[in-house]
Coordinates of N, CA and C and ligand atoms in Angstrom, one line a residue:
M1 N 0.8 -1.2 0.0 CA 0.0 0.0 0.0 C 0.9 1.3 0.0
T2 N 0.5 2.3 -0.8 CA 1.3 3.5 -0.8 C 1.2 4.2 0.5
P3 N 2.2 5.0 0.8 CA 2.1 5.8 2.1 C 0.9 6.6 2.2
F4 N 0.4 7.2 1.1 CA -0.8 8.0 1.1 C -2.0 7.2 1.6
F5 N -2.1 5.9 1.1 CA -3.3 5.1 1.5 C -3.1 4.5 2.9
Q6 N -1.8 4.4 3.3 CA -1.6 4.0 4.7 C -2.2 5.0 5.6
L7 N -2.0 6.3 5.3 CA -2.5 7.3 6.2 C -4.1 7.3 6.1
H8 N -4.6 7.2 4.8 CA -6.0 7.4 4.6 C -6.8 6.2 4.8
S9 N -6.2 5.0 5.0 CA -6.9 3.8 5.2 C -7.9 3.9 6.4
G10 N -9.1 3.5 6.2 CA -10.1 3.5 7.3 C -10.8 4.8 7.6
L11 N -10.3 5.9 6.9 CA -11.0 7.2 7.2 C -12.4 7.1 6.5
M12 N -13.3 7.7 7.2 CA -14.7 7.7 6.7 C -14.9 8.6 5.5
R13 N -14.2 9.7 5.5 CA -14.3 10.7 4.5 C -13.0 11.4 4.1
E14 N -13.0 12.0 3.0 CA -11.7 12.5 2.4 C -11.8 14.1 2.2
G15 N -12.8 14.7 2.8 CA -12.8 16.1 2.7 C -13.9 16.6 3.8
P16 N -13.9 17.9 4.0 CA -14.8 18.5 5.0 C -16.3 18.2 4.7
G17 N -17.1 17.9 5.7 CA -18.6 17.8 5.5 C -19.1 16.9 6.5
T18 N -20.5 16.9 6.6 CA -21.2 16.1 7.6 C -22.4 15.5 7.0
P19 N -23.0 14.5 7.6 CA -24.3 13.9 7.1 C -25.4 15.0 7.0
D20 N -25.3 16.0 7.9 CA -26.3 17.0 7.9 C -26.2 17.9 6.6
D21 N -25.0 18.0 6.1 CA -24.8 18.7 4.8 C -25.5 18.0 3.7
V22 N -25.4 16.7 3.7 CA -26.0 15.8 2.6 C -27.5 15.9 2.7
R23 N -28.1 15.8 4.0 CA -29.5 15.9 4.1 C -30.1 17.3 3.8
W24 N -29.3 18.3 4.1 CA -29.7 19.7 3.7 C -29.8 19.8 2.2
A25 N -28.8 19.3 1.5 CA -28.8 19.4 0.0 C -30.0 18.6 -0.6
L26 N -30.3 17.4 0.0 CA -31.4 16.6 -0.5 C -32.7 17.4 -0.3
D27 N -32.8 18.0 0.8 CA -34.0 18.8 1.2 C -34.2 20.0 0.2
V28 N -33.2 20.8 0.2 CA -33.4 22.1 -0.6 C -33.4 21.8 -2.1
A29 N -32.8 20.7 -2.5 CA -32.9 20.3 -4.0 C -34.2 19.7 -4.3
K30 N -35.0 19.4 -3.3 CA -36.3 18.7 -3.4 C -36.1 17.4 -4.2
T31 N -35.1 16.7 -3.8 CA -34.8 15.4 -4.4 C -35.9 14.4 -4.1
P32 N -36.5 13.8 -5.2 CA -37.7 13.0 -5.0 C -37.4 11.7 -4.1
L33 N -38.4 11.1 -3.6 CA -38.2 10.0 -2.7 C -37.6 8.8 -3.4
R34 N -38.0 8.6 -4.7 CA -37.5 7.5 -5.5 C -36.3 7.9 -6.4
A35 N -35.6 8.9 -5.9 CA -34.5 9.5 -6.7 C -33.5 8.5 -7.2
R36 N -33.0 8.8 -8.4 CA -31.7 8.2 -8.9 C -30.6 9.2 -8.6
I37 N -29.7 8.8 -7.8 CA -28.6 9.7 -7.3 C -27.3 9.2 -7.7
C38 N -26.4 10.1 -8.1 CA -25.0 9.7 -8.3 C -24.1 10.4 -7.2
D39 N -23.3 9.6 -6.5 CA -22.2 10.2 -5.7 C -21.0 10.2 -6.5
A40 N -20.7 11.4 -7.2 CA -19.6 11.5 -8.1 C -18.3 11.8 -7.3
A41 N -17.3 10.9 -7.4 CA -16.0 11.0 -6.6 C -16.4 10.7 -5.2
C42 N -16.9 9.5 -4.9 CA -17.5 9.1 -3.6 C -16.4 8.9 -2.5
G43 N -15.1 8.8 -2.9 CA -14.1 8.5 -1.9 C -14.5 7.2 -1.1
P44 N -14.3 7.2 0.2 CA -14.6 6.0 0.9 C -16.1 5.8 1.2
G45 N -16.9 6.7 0.8 CA -18.4 6.4 0.7 C -19.3 6.8 1.8
A46 N -18.7 7.7 2.7 CA -19.6 8.1 3.9 C -20.8 8.9 3.4
D47 N -20.7 9.8 2.4 CA -21.9 10.5 1.9 C -22.8 9.6 1.2
A48 N -22.3 8.6 0.5 CA -23.2 7.7 -0.2 C -24.1 6.9 0.8
V49 N -23.6 6.6 1.9 CA -24.4 6.0 3.0 C -25.5 6.9 3.4
T50 N -25.2 8.2 3.6 CA -26.3 9.1 4.0 C -27.3 9.3 2.9
L51 N -26.8 9.4 1.6 CA -27.7 9.5 0.5 C -28.7 8.3 0.4
A52 N -28.1 7.1 0.6 CA -28.9 5.9 0.5 C -29.9 5.8 1.7
A53 N -29.4 6.1 2.8 CA -30.3 6.0 4.0 C -31.4 7.1 4.0
S54 N -31.1 8.2 3.4 CA -32.1 9.3 3.4 C -33.2 9.2 2.3
R55 N -32.9 8.3 1.3 CA -33.9 8.1 0.2 C -34.0 6.6 0.1
P56 N -34.8 5.9 1.1 CA -34.8 4.5 1.1 C -35.5 3.8 -0.1
A57 N -36.3 4.7 -0.9 CA -36.9 4.1 -2.1 C -36.1 4.5 -3.3
G58 N -35.0 5.1 -3.1 CA -34.2 5.6 -4.3 C -33.0 4.7 -4.5
S59 N -32.2 5.1 -5.5 CA -31.0 4.3 -5.8 C -29.8 5.2 -5.8
V60 N -28.6 4.7 -5.5 CA -27.4 5.5 -5.5 C -26.3 4.8 -6.3
H61 N -25.7 5.5 -7.3 CA -24.6 5.0 -8.0 C -23.4 5.8 -7.6
A62 N -22.4 5.1 -6.9 CA -21.2 5.8 -6.4 C -20.1 5.5 -7.3
I63 N -19.3 6.5 -7.7 CA -18.2 6.3 -8.6 C -17.0 7.1 -8.1
D64 N -15.8 6.4 -8.2 CA -14.5 7.1 -7.9 C -13.5 6.5 -8.8
K65 N -12.4 7.3 -9.1 CA -11.4 6.8 -10.0 C -10.4 5.9 -9.3
M66 N -10.3 6.0 -8.0 CA -9.2 5.3 -7.3 C -9.7 4.0 -6.7
R67 N -9.0 2.9 -7.1 CA -9.4 1.6 -6.7 C -9.6 1.4 -5.2
H68 N -8.6 2.0 -4.4 CA -8.6 1.9 -3.0 C -9.9 2.4 -2.4
F69 N -10.3 3.6 -2.9 CA -11.5 4.2 -2.4 C -12.8 3.4 -2.8
V70 N -12.7 2.8 -4.0 CA -13.9 2.0 -4.5 C -14.0 0.8 -3.6
V71 N -12.9 0.1 -3.2 CA -13.0 -1.0 -2.3 C -13.6 -0.6 -1.0
A72 N -13.1 0.5 -0.4 CA -13.6 0.9 0.9 C -15.1 1.3 0.8
A73 N -15.5 2.0 -0.3 CA -16.9 2.4 -0.4 C -17.8 1.2 -0.6
R74 N -17.3 0.2 -1.3 CA -18.1 -1.1 -1.6 C -18.4 -1.7 -0.2
S75 N -17.3 -1.8 0.6 CA -17.5 -2.5 1.9 C -18.5 -1.7 2.8
R76 N -18.3 -0.3 2.8 CA -19.2 0.5 3.6 C -20.6 0.5 3.1
L77 N -20.8 0.3 1.8 CA -22.2 0.4 1.2 C -22.8 -1.0 1.0
S78 N -22.2 -2.1 1.5 CA -22.7 -3.4 1.3 C -24.0 -3.6 2.1
Q79 N -24.3 -2.7 3.0 CA -25.5 -2.7 3.7 C -26.8 -2.4 2.9
F80 N -26.5 -1.9 1.6 CA -27.6 -1.6 0.7 C -27.5 -2.3 -0.6
P81 N -27.5 -3.7 -0.5 CA -27.1 -4.5 -1.7 C -28.0 -4.2 -2.9
A82 N -29.2 -3.9 -2.7 CA -30.2 -3.8 -3.9 C -30.2 -2.4 -4.5
R83 N -29.7 -1.4 -3.7 CA -30.0 0.0 -4.2 C -28.8 0.8 -4.5
V84 N -27.6 0.2 -4.2 CA -26.4 1.0 -4.3 C -25.4 0.2 -5.1
T85 N -24.8 0.9 -6.1 CA -23.7 0.3 -6.9 C -22.5 1.2 -6.7
V86 N -21.3 0.6 -6.7 CA -20.1 1.4 -6.6 C -19.2 0.9 -7.7
E87 N -18.7 1.9 -8.5 CA -18.0 1.6 -9.7 C -16.7 2.4 -9.7
Q88 N -15.6 1.8 -10.3 CA -14.4 2.6 -10.5 C -14.5 3.2 -11.9
G89 N -14.3 4.6 -11.9 CA -14.4 5.2 -13.2 C -14.3 6.7 -13.1
D90 N -14.5 7.4 -14.2 CA -14.3 8.9 -14.3 C -15.7 9.5 -14.1
M91 N -15.7 10.4 -13.2 CA -17.0 11.1 -12.9 C -17.5 11.9 -14.0
T92 N -16.6 12.4 -14.9 CA -17.1 13.2 -16.0 C -17.7 12.4 -17.1
E93 N -17.7 11.1 -17.0 CA -18.2 10.2 -18.1 C -19.5 9.6 -17.7
I94 N -20.1 10.0 -16.6 CA -21.4 9.3 -16.1 C -22.5 9.7 -17.1
S95 N -23.5 8.8 -17.3 CA -24.5 9.1 -18.3 C -25.9 9.2 -17.7
G96 N -26.1 8.8 -16.5 CA -27.4 9.0 -15.9 C -28.6 8.2 -16.5
P97 N -29.8 8.7 -16.5 CA -30.2 10.0 -15.9 C -30.3 10.0 -14.4
Y98 N -29.9 11.1 -13.8 CA -29.9 11.3 -12.4 C -30.8 12.4 -12.0
D99 N -31.5 12.2 -10.8 CA -32.3 13.4 -10.2 C -31.3 14.2 -9.4
L100 N -30.3 13.6 -8.9 CA -29.3 14.4 -8.1 C -27.9 13.9 -8.4
I101 N -27.0 14.8 -8.7 CA -25.5 14.4 -8.7 C -24.9 15.1 -7.5
W102 N -24.4 14.3 -6.6 CA -23.8 14.9 -5.4 C -22.3 14.7 -5.6
C103 N -21.5 15.8 -5.3 CA -20.1 15.7 -5.5 C -19.4 16.6 -4.4
A104 N -18.9 15.9 -3.4 CA -18.3 16.6 -2.3 C -16.8 16.7 -2.5
G105 N -16.3 17.9 -2.5 CA -14.9 18.2 -2.5 C -14.1 17.6 -3.6
A106 N -14.6 17.5 -4.8 CA -13.9 16.8 -5.9 C -14.1 17.5 -7.2
L107 N -15.0 18.4 -7.4 CA -15.3 19.0 -8.7 C -14.0 19.8 -9.1
Y108 N -13.3 20.3 -8.1 CA -12.1 21.1 -8.5 C -11.1 20.3 -9.3
F109 N -11.1 19.0 -9.2 CA -10.2 18.2 -10.0 C -10.3 18.4 -11.5
V110 N -11.6 18.6 -11.9 CA -11.8 18.8 -13.3 C -12.2 20.2 -13.6
G111 N -12.5 21.0 -12.6 CA -13.0 22.4 -12.8 C -14.5 22.5 -12.7
V112 N -14.9 23.5 -12.0 CA -16.4 23.7 -11.7 C -17.2 23.8 -13.1
T113 N -16.7 24.7 -13.9 CA -17.5 24.9 -15.2 C -17.4 23.7 -16.1
E114 N -16.2 23.1 -16.2 CA -16.0 21.9 -17.0 C -16.9 20.7 -16.5
G115 N -16.8 20.5 -15.2 CA -17.6 19.4 -14.6 C -19.1 19.5 -14.8
L116 N -19.6 20.7 -14.5 CA -21.0 21.0 -14.7 C -21.4 20.8 -16.1
N117 N -20.6 21.3 -17.0 CA -20.9 21.1 -18.4 C -21.0 19.6 -18.8
A118 N -20.1 18.8 -18.3 CA -20.1 17.4 -18.6 C -21.4 16.7 -18.0
W119 N -21.9 17.3 -16.9 CA -23.1 16.6 -16.2 C -24.4 17.0 -16.8
T120 N -24.5 18.1 -17.6 CA -25.8 18.5 -18.1 C -26.5 17.3 -18.8
R121 N -25.8 16.5 -19.5 CA -26.4 15.4 -20.3 C -26.8 14.3 -19.4
A122 N -26.2 14.2 -18.1 CA -26.5 13.1 -17.2 C -27.6 13.4 -16.3
L123 N -28.2 14.6 -16.3 CA -29.3 15.0 -15.4 C -30.6 14.6 -16.0
A124 N -31.5 14.1 -15.2 CA -32.9 13.9 -15.6 C -33.6 15.2 -15.7
P125 N -34.7 15.3 -16.4 CA -35.4 16.6 -16.4 C -35.7 17.0 -15.0
G126 N -35.4 18.3 -14.6 CA -35.6 18.7 -13.2 C -34.5 18.3 -12.3
G127 N -33.5 17.6 -12.8 CA -32.4 17.1 -12.0 C -31.5 18.3 -11.5
R128 N -30.8 18.0 -10.4 CA -29.9 19.1 -9.8 C -28.6 18.5 -9.4
V129 N -27.6 19.4 -9.3 CA -26.3 19.1 -8.8 C -26.0 19.7 -7.5
A130 N -25.5 19.0 -6.5 CA -25.0 19.6 -5.3 C -23.5 19.3 -5.2
F131 N -22.8 20.3 -5.0 CA -21.3 20.1 -4.9 C -20.7 21.1 -3.9
S132 N -19.6 20.6 -3.3 CA -18.8 21.5 -2.4 C -17.5 21.9 -3.1
E133 N -17.1 23.1 -2.8 CA -15.9 23.7 -3.5 C -15.2 24.6 -2.5
P134 N -13.8 24.5 -2.5 CA -13.0 25.3 -1.6 C -13.4 26.8 -1.9
C135 N -13.5 27.6 -0.8 CA -14.0 28.9 -0.9 C -13.2 29.9 0.0
L136 N -12.6 30.9 -0.5 CA -12.0 31.9 0.4 C -13.0 32.8 1.1
L137 N -12.8 33.0 2.4 CA -13.7 33.8 3.1 C -13.3 35.3 3.2
G138 N -12.1 35.6 2.6 CA -11.6 37.0 2.6 C -10.3 36.9 2.0
K139 N -9.4 37.9 2.2 CA -8.1 37.8 1.6 C -7.3 36.9 2.5
P140 N -6.7 35.8 1.9 CA -6.0 34.8 2.7 C -4.7 35.3 3.2
S141 N -4.3 34.9 4.4 CA -3.0 35.2 4.9 C -1.9 34.4 4.1
G142 N -0.6 34.7 4.4 CA 0.5 34.1 3.6 C 0.4 32.6 3.5
A143 N 0.2 32.0 4.7 CA 0.3 30.5 4.8 C -0.9 29.9 4.0
V144 N -2.0 30.4 4.2 CA -3.2 29.9 3.5 C -3.1 30.1 2.0
A145 N -2.6 31.3 1.6 CA -2.4 31.6 0.1 C -1.4 30.6 -0.4
E146 N -0.3 30.4 0.3 CA 0.7 29.5 -0.2 C 0.2 28.0 -0.4
F147 N -0.6 27.6 0.6 CA -1.1 26.2 0.5 C -2.0 26.0 -0.7
W148 N -2.9 27.0 -0.9 CA -3.9 26.9 -2.0 C -3.3 27.4 -3.3
A149 N -2.1 27.8 -3.4 CA -1.5 28.2 -4.7 C -1.5 27.1 -5.7
E150 N -1.6 25.8 -5.2 CA -1.7 24.7 -6.1 C -3.0 24.6 -6.8
Y151 N -4.0 25.4 -6.3 CA -5.3 25.4 -7.0 C -5.6 26.9 -7.3
P152 N -5.0 27.4 -8.3 CA -5.0 28.9 -8.6 C -6.5 29.4 -8.9
E153 N -7.4 28.4 -9.3 CA -8.7 28.8 -9.6 C -9.6 29.2 -8.4
I154 N -9.0 28.9 -7.2 CA -9.8 29.2 -6.0 C -10.3 30.6 -5.9
T155 N -11.5 30.8 -5.5 CA -12.1 32.2 -5.4 C -12.9 32.3 -4.1
D156 N -13.5 33.4 -3.9 CA -14.6 33.6 -2.9 C -15.9 33.0 -3.5
Y157 N -17.0 33.2 -2.7 CA -18.2 32.6 -3.1 C -18.7 33.2 -4.4
D158 N -18.6 34.5 -4.6 CA -19.0 35.1 -5.8 C -18.3 34.6 -7.0
G159 N -17.0 34.3 -6.9 CA -16.3 33.7 -8.0 C -16.7 32.3 -8.3
I160 N -17.2 31.6 -7.3 CA -17.7 30.2 -7.6 C -19.0 30.4 -8.5
V161 N -19.8 31.4 -8.1 CA -21.1 31.6 -8.8 C -20.8 31.9 -10.3
V162 N -19.8 32.7 -10.5 CA -19.4 33.1 -11.9 C -19.1 31.8 -12.7
R163 N -18.3 30.9 -12.0 CA -18.0 29.6 -12.7 C -19.2 28.7 -13.0
V164 N -20.2 28.8 -12.1 CA -21.4 28.0 -12.2 C -22.2 28.6 -13.4
R165 N -22.3 29.9 -13.5 CA -23.1 30.5 -14.6 C -22.4 30.3 -15.9
K166 N -21.1 30.2 -15.9 CA -20.4 30.0 -17.2 C -20.8 28.6 -17.8
A167 N -21.2 27.7 -16.9 CA -21.6 26.4 -17.4 C -23.1 26.4 -17.8
G168 N -23.7 27.5 -17.7 CA -25.2 27.6 -18.1 C -26.1 27.1 -16.9
Y169 N -25.6 27.2 -15.7 CA -26.4 26.7 -14.5 C -26.8 28.0 -13.7
R170 N -27.8 27.8 -12.8 CA -28.1 28.8 -11.8 C -28.0 28.2 -10.4
V171 N -27.7 29.1 -9.5 CA -27.6 28.6 -8.1 C -29.0 28.7 -7.4
L172 N -29.4 27.6 -6.8 CA -30.7 27.6 -6.1 C -30.5 27.9 -4.6
H173 N -29.5 27.3 -4.0 CA -29.2 27.5 -2.6 C -27.7 27.3 -2.3
H174 N -27.2 27.8 -1.2 CA -25.9 27.5 -0.8 C -25.7 27.7 0.7
R175 N -24.7 27.0 1.2 CA -24.3 27.3 2.6 C -22.8 27.0 2.7
M176 N -22.3 27.4 3.8 CA -20.8 27.3 4.0 C -20.5 26.1 4.9
I177 N -19.6 25.3 4.6 CA -19.1 24.2 5.5 C -17.9 24.8 6.2
V178 N -18.1 25.0 7.5 CA -17.1 25.5 8.4 C -17.1 24.6 9.7
G179 N -16.2 24.8 10.6 CA -16.2 24.2 11.9 C -16.4 22.7 11.9
A180 N -17.6 22.2 12.2 CA -17.9 20.8 12.4 C -17.5 19.9 11.2
G181 N -17.8 20.5 10.0 CA -17.4 19.7 8.8 C -15.9 19.4 8.7
W182 N -15.1 20.4 9.1 CA -13.7 20.3 9.0 C -13.2 19.3 10.1
E183 N -13.8 19.5 11.3 CA -13.4 18.6 12.4 C -13.7 17.1 12.0
A184 N -14.8 16.9 11.3 CA -15.2 15.6 10.9 C -14.2 14.9 10.0
Y185 N -13.5 15.7 9.2 CA -12.4 15.2 8.4 C -11.1 15.1 9.1
Y186 N -10.7 16.2 9.8 CA -9.4 16.3 10.4 C -9.2 15.5 11.7
R187 N -10.3 15.4 12.5 CA -10.0 14.7 13.8 C -9.6 13.2 13.6
P188 N -10.3 12.5 12.7 CA -9.9 11.1 12.5 C -8.5 11.0 11.8
M189 N -8.2 12.0 10.9 CA -6.9 12.0 10.3 C -5.8 12.3 11.3
Q190 N -6.1 13.2 12.2 CA -5.1 13.4 13.3 C -4.8 12.2 14.1
A191 N -5.9 11.4 14.4 CA -5.7 10.2 15.2 C -4.9 9.2 14.5
R192 N -5.1 9.1 13.1 CA -4.3 8.2 12.3 C -2.9 8.6 12.2
I193 N -2.6 9.9 12.1 CA -1.2 10.4 12.1 C -0.5 10.0 13.4
D194 N -1.2 10.2 14.6 CA -0.6 10.0 15.9 C -0.4 8.5 16.0
L195 N -1.3 7.6 15.5 CA -1.1 6.2 15.6 C 0.1 5.7 14.8
L196 N 0.2 6.2 13.6 CA 1.2 5.7 12.6 C 2.6 6.2 12.9
R197 N 2.7 7.4 13.4 CA 4.0 8.1 13.4 C 5.1 7.3 14.1
P198 N 4.9 6.7 15.3 CA 6.0 6.0 16.0 C 6.7 4.9 15.2
T199 N 6.0 4.3 14.3 CA 6.6 3.2 13.6 C 6.7 3.5 12.1
A200 N 6.6 4.7 11.7 CA 6.5 5.1 10.2 C 7.9 5.0 9.6
S201 N 7.9 4.6 8.3 CA 9.0 4.6 7.5 C 9.3 6.0 7.0
P202 N 10.5 6.4 6.5 CA 10.7 7.7 6.0 C 9.7 8.2 5.0
D203 N 9.3 7.3 4.1 CA 8.3 7.7 3.1 C 7.0 8.1 3.7
L204 N 6.6 7.3 4.7 CA 5.3 7.5 5.4 C 5.4 8.8 6.2
I205 N 6.6 9.0 6.9 CA 6.8 10.2 7.7 C 6.5 11.5 6.8
E206 N 7.0 11.4 5.6 CA 6.8 12.6 4.7 C 5.3 12.9 4.5
V207 N 4.5 11.8 4.3 CA 3.1 11.9 4.1 C 2.4 12.4 5.4
L208 N 2.8 11.9 6.5 CA 2.2 12.3 7.8 C 2.5 13.7 8.0
D209 N 3.7 14.2 7.7 CA 4.1 15.6 7.9 C 3.2 16.5 7.1
E210 N 3.0 16.1 5.8 CA 2.1 16.8 4.9 C 0.7 17.0 5.5
G211 N 0.2 15.8 5.9 CA -1.2 15.8 6.5 C -1.2 16.7 7.8
Q212 N -0.2 16.7 8.6 CA -0.1 17.5 9.8 C -0.1 19.0 9.5
R213 N 0.7 19.3 8.4 CA 0.8 20.7 8.0 C -0.6 21.2 7.6
E214 N -1.3 20.4 6.9 CA -2.7 20.7 6.4 C -3.6 21.0 7.6
I215 N -3.6 20.1 8.5 CA -4.4 20.2 9.7 C -4.1 21.5 10.5
D216 N -2.8 21.7 10.7 CA -2.3 22.8 11.5 C -2.7 24.1 10.8
L217 N -2.6 24.1 9.5 CA -2.9 25.3 8.7 C -4.4 25.7 9.0
W218 N -5.3 24.7 8.9 CA -6.7 25.0 9.1 C -6.9 25.5 10.5
R219 N -6.3 24.8 11.5 CA -6.5 25.1 12.9 C -6.0 26.6 13.1
S220 N -5.0 27.0 12.4 CA -4.5 28.4 12.6 C -5.3 29.4 12.0
A221 N -6.1 29.1 11.0 CA -6.9 30.1 10.2 C -8.2 29.6 9.8
P222 N -9.1 29.1 10.7 CA -10.4 28.5 10.3 C -11.3 29.5 9.7
D223 N -11.1 30.8 10.0 CA -12.0 31.9 9.4 C -11.6 32.3 8.0
E224 N -10.5 31.7 7.5 CA -10.1 32.2 6.1 C -10.6 31.3 5.0
I225 N -10.9 30.1 5.3 CA -11.2 29.1 4.2 C -12.4 28.3 4.6
A226 N -13.3 28.0 3.7 CA -14.5 27.2 3.9 C -14.6 26.3 2.7
Y227 N -15.6 25.4 2.7 CA -16.1 24.8 1.5 C -17.5 25.3 1.3
A228 N -17.8 25.9 0.1 CA -19.1 26.3 -0.1 C -19.9 25.1 -0.7
L229 N -21.1 24.9 -0.2 CA -21.9 23.8 -0.7 C -23.1 24.4 -1.5
L230 N -23.1 24.1 -2.8 CA -24.1 24.8 -3.7 C -25.0 23.7 -4.3
V231 N -26.3 24.1 -4.4 CA -27.3 23.3 -5.1 C -27.6 24.1 -6.4
V232 N -27.4 23.5 -7.5 CA -27.5 24.2 -8.8 C -28.3 23.4 -9.8
E233 N -28.8 24.1 -10.8 CA -29.5 23.4 -11.9 C -29.3 24.1 -13.2
P234 N -29.4 23.4 -14.3 CA -29.3 24.0 -15.6 C -30.3 25.2 -15.7
A235 N -29.8 26.4 -16.2 CA -30.7 27.6 -16.3 C -31.7 27.5 -17.4
Ligands
SAM301 C1 -11.1 15.0 -1.6 S1 -11.6 13.5 -2.1 C2 -13.4 13.6 -1.7 C3 -14.0 12.2 -1.6 C4 -15.5 12.1 -1.1 N1 -16.4 12.9 -1.9 C5 -15.5 12.6 0.3 O1 -16.0 13.7 0.6 O2 -15.1 11.9 1.2 C6 -11.6 13.6 -3.8 C7 -12.0 12.3 -4.5 O3 -12.1 12.6 -5.9 C8 -11.7 11.4 -6.7 N2 -11.6 11.9 -8.1 C9 -10.8 12.9 -8.5 N3 -11.0 13.0 -9.9 C10 -11.9 12.1 -10.2 C11 -12.6 11.8 -11.5 N4 -12.3 12.5 -12.6 N5 -13.5 10.8 -11.5 C12 -13.8 10.1 -10.4 N6 -13.2 10.4 -9.1 C13 -12.3 11.4 -9.1 C14 -10.5 11.0 -5.9 O4 -10.2 9.7 -6.2 C15 -11.0 11.2 -4.5 O5 -11.6 10.0 -3.9

């Protein structure tokens, strides 16, 4: 197993968010009871569990490009054998039709405008997309700006709306993921770092240090960065 997956093995989620964020999106998107839902870039599958549990008459297709996460998600979702499928693949190639495409903390891999463009054809009539995206809450301090320099497209909330509109979508609702959603991601990761460090190889130490830097950065400036959760639809 690679050092990255040694650290991430067993983690419930791979980005900030809570089950309440998923239920909020289903609610404001008015996702039907028998909805066909895609969890695009499902990671280890925590949100797909909430999606499936919240729409017991619906179906969930979870997709991720990394085999390790697909295996973890399959195991986590085996409690819904008849209604949930987990596939290894590219989220931009889904064909649907879906009433809701849920995408937590992953649209930035392909770009907000590009990803939404690709999903227009995968939405059922009246279908909606809910996605979370890194969002600056003001002018970032040096350390935060340096960390996010690897994602130069990052903007504040208004900038995200511009990218949504460029894809021919409109925003129906949004809210910010702060505090609890980040703790839900970082607390288990911190526990994993503390567990692995005493016996870690040099390669693994490098990955643990990187994870620790990320956690420390957020803890030092929680008011500077959020994930914006948006519910959007083709305009
Ligand atoms: C930050 S993680 C978020 C995972 C999950 N949504 C969560 O919140 O726990 C990003 C995920 O996006 C997946 N990913 C990135 N690009 C992808 C693509 N083009 N198609 C499918 N999955 C992708 C990665 O494998 C990873 O699991």
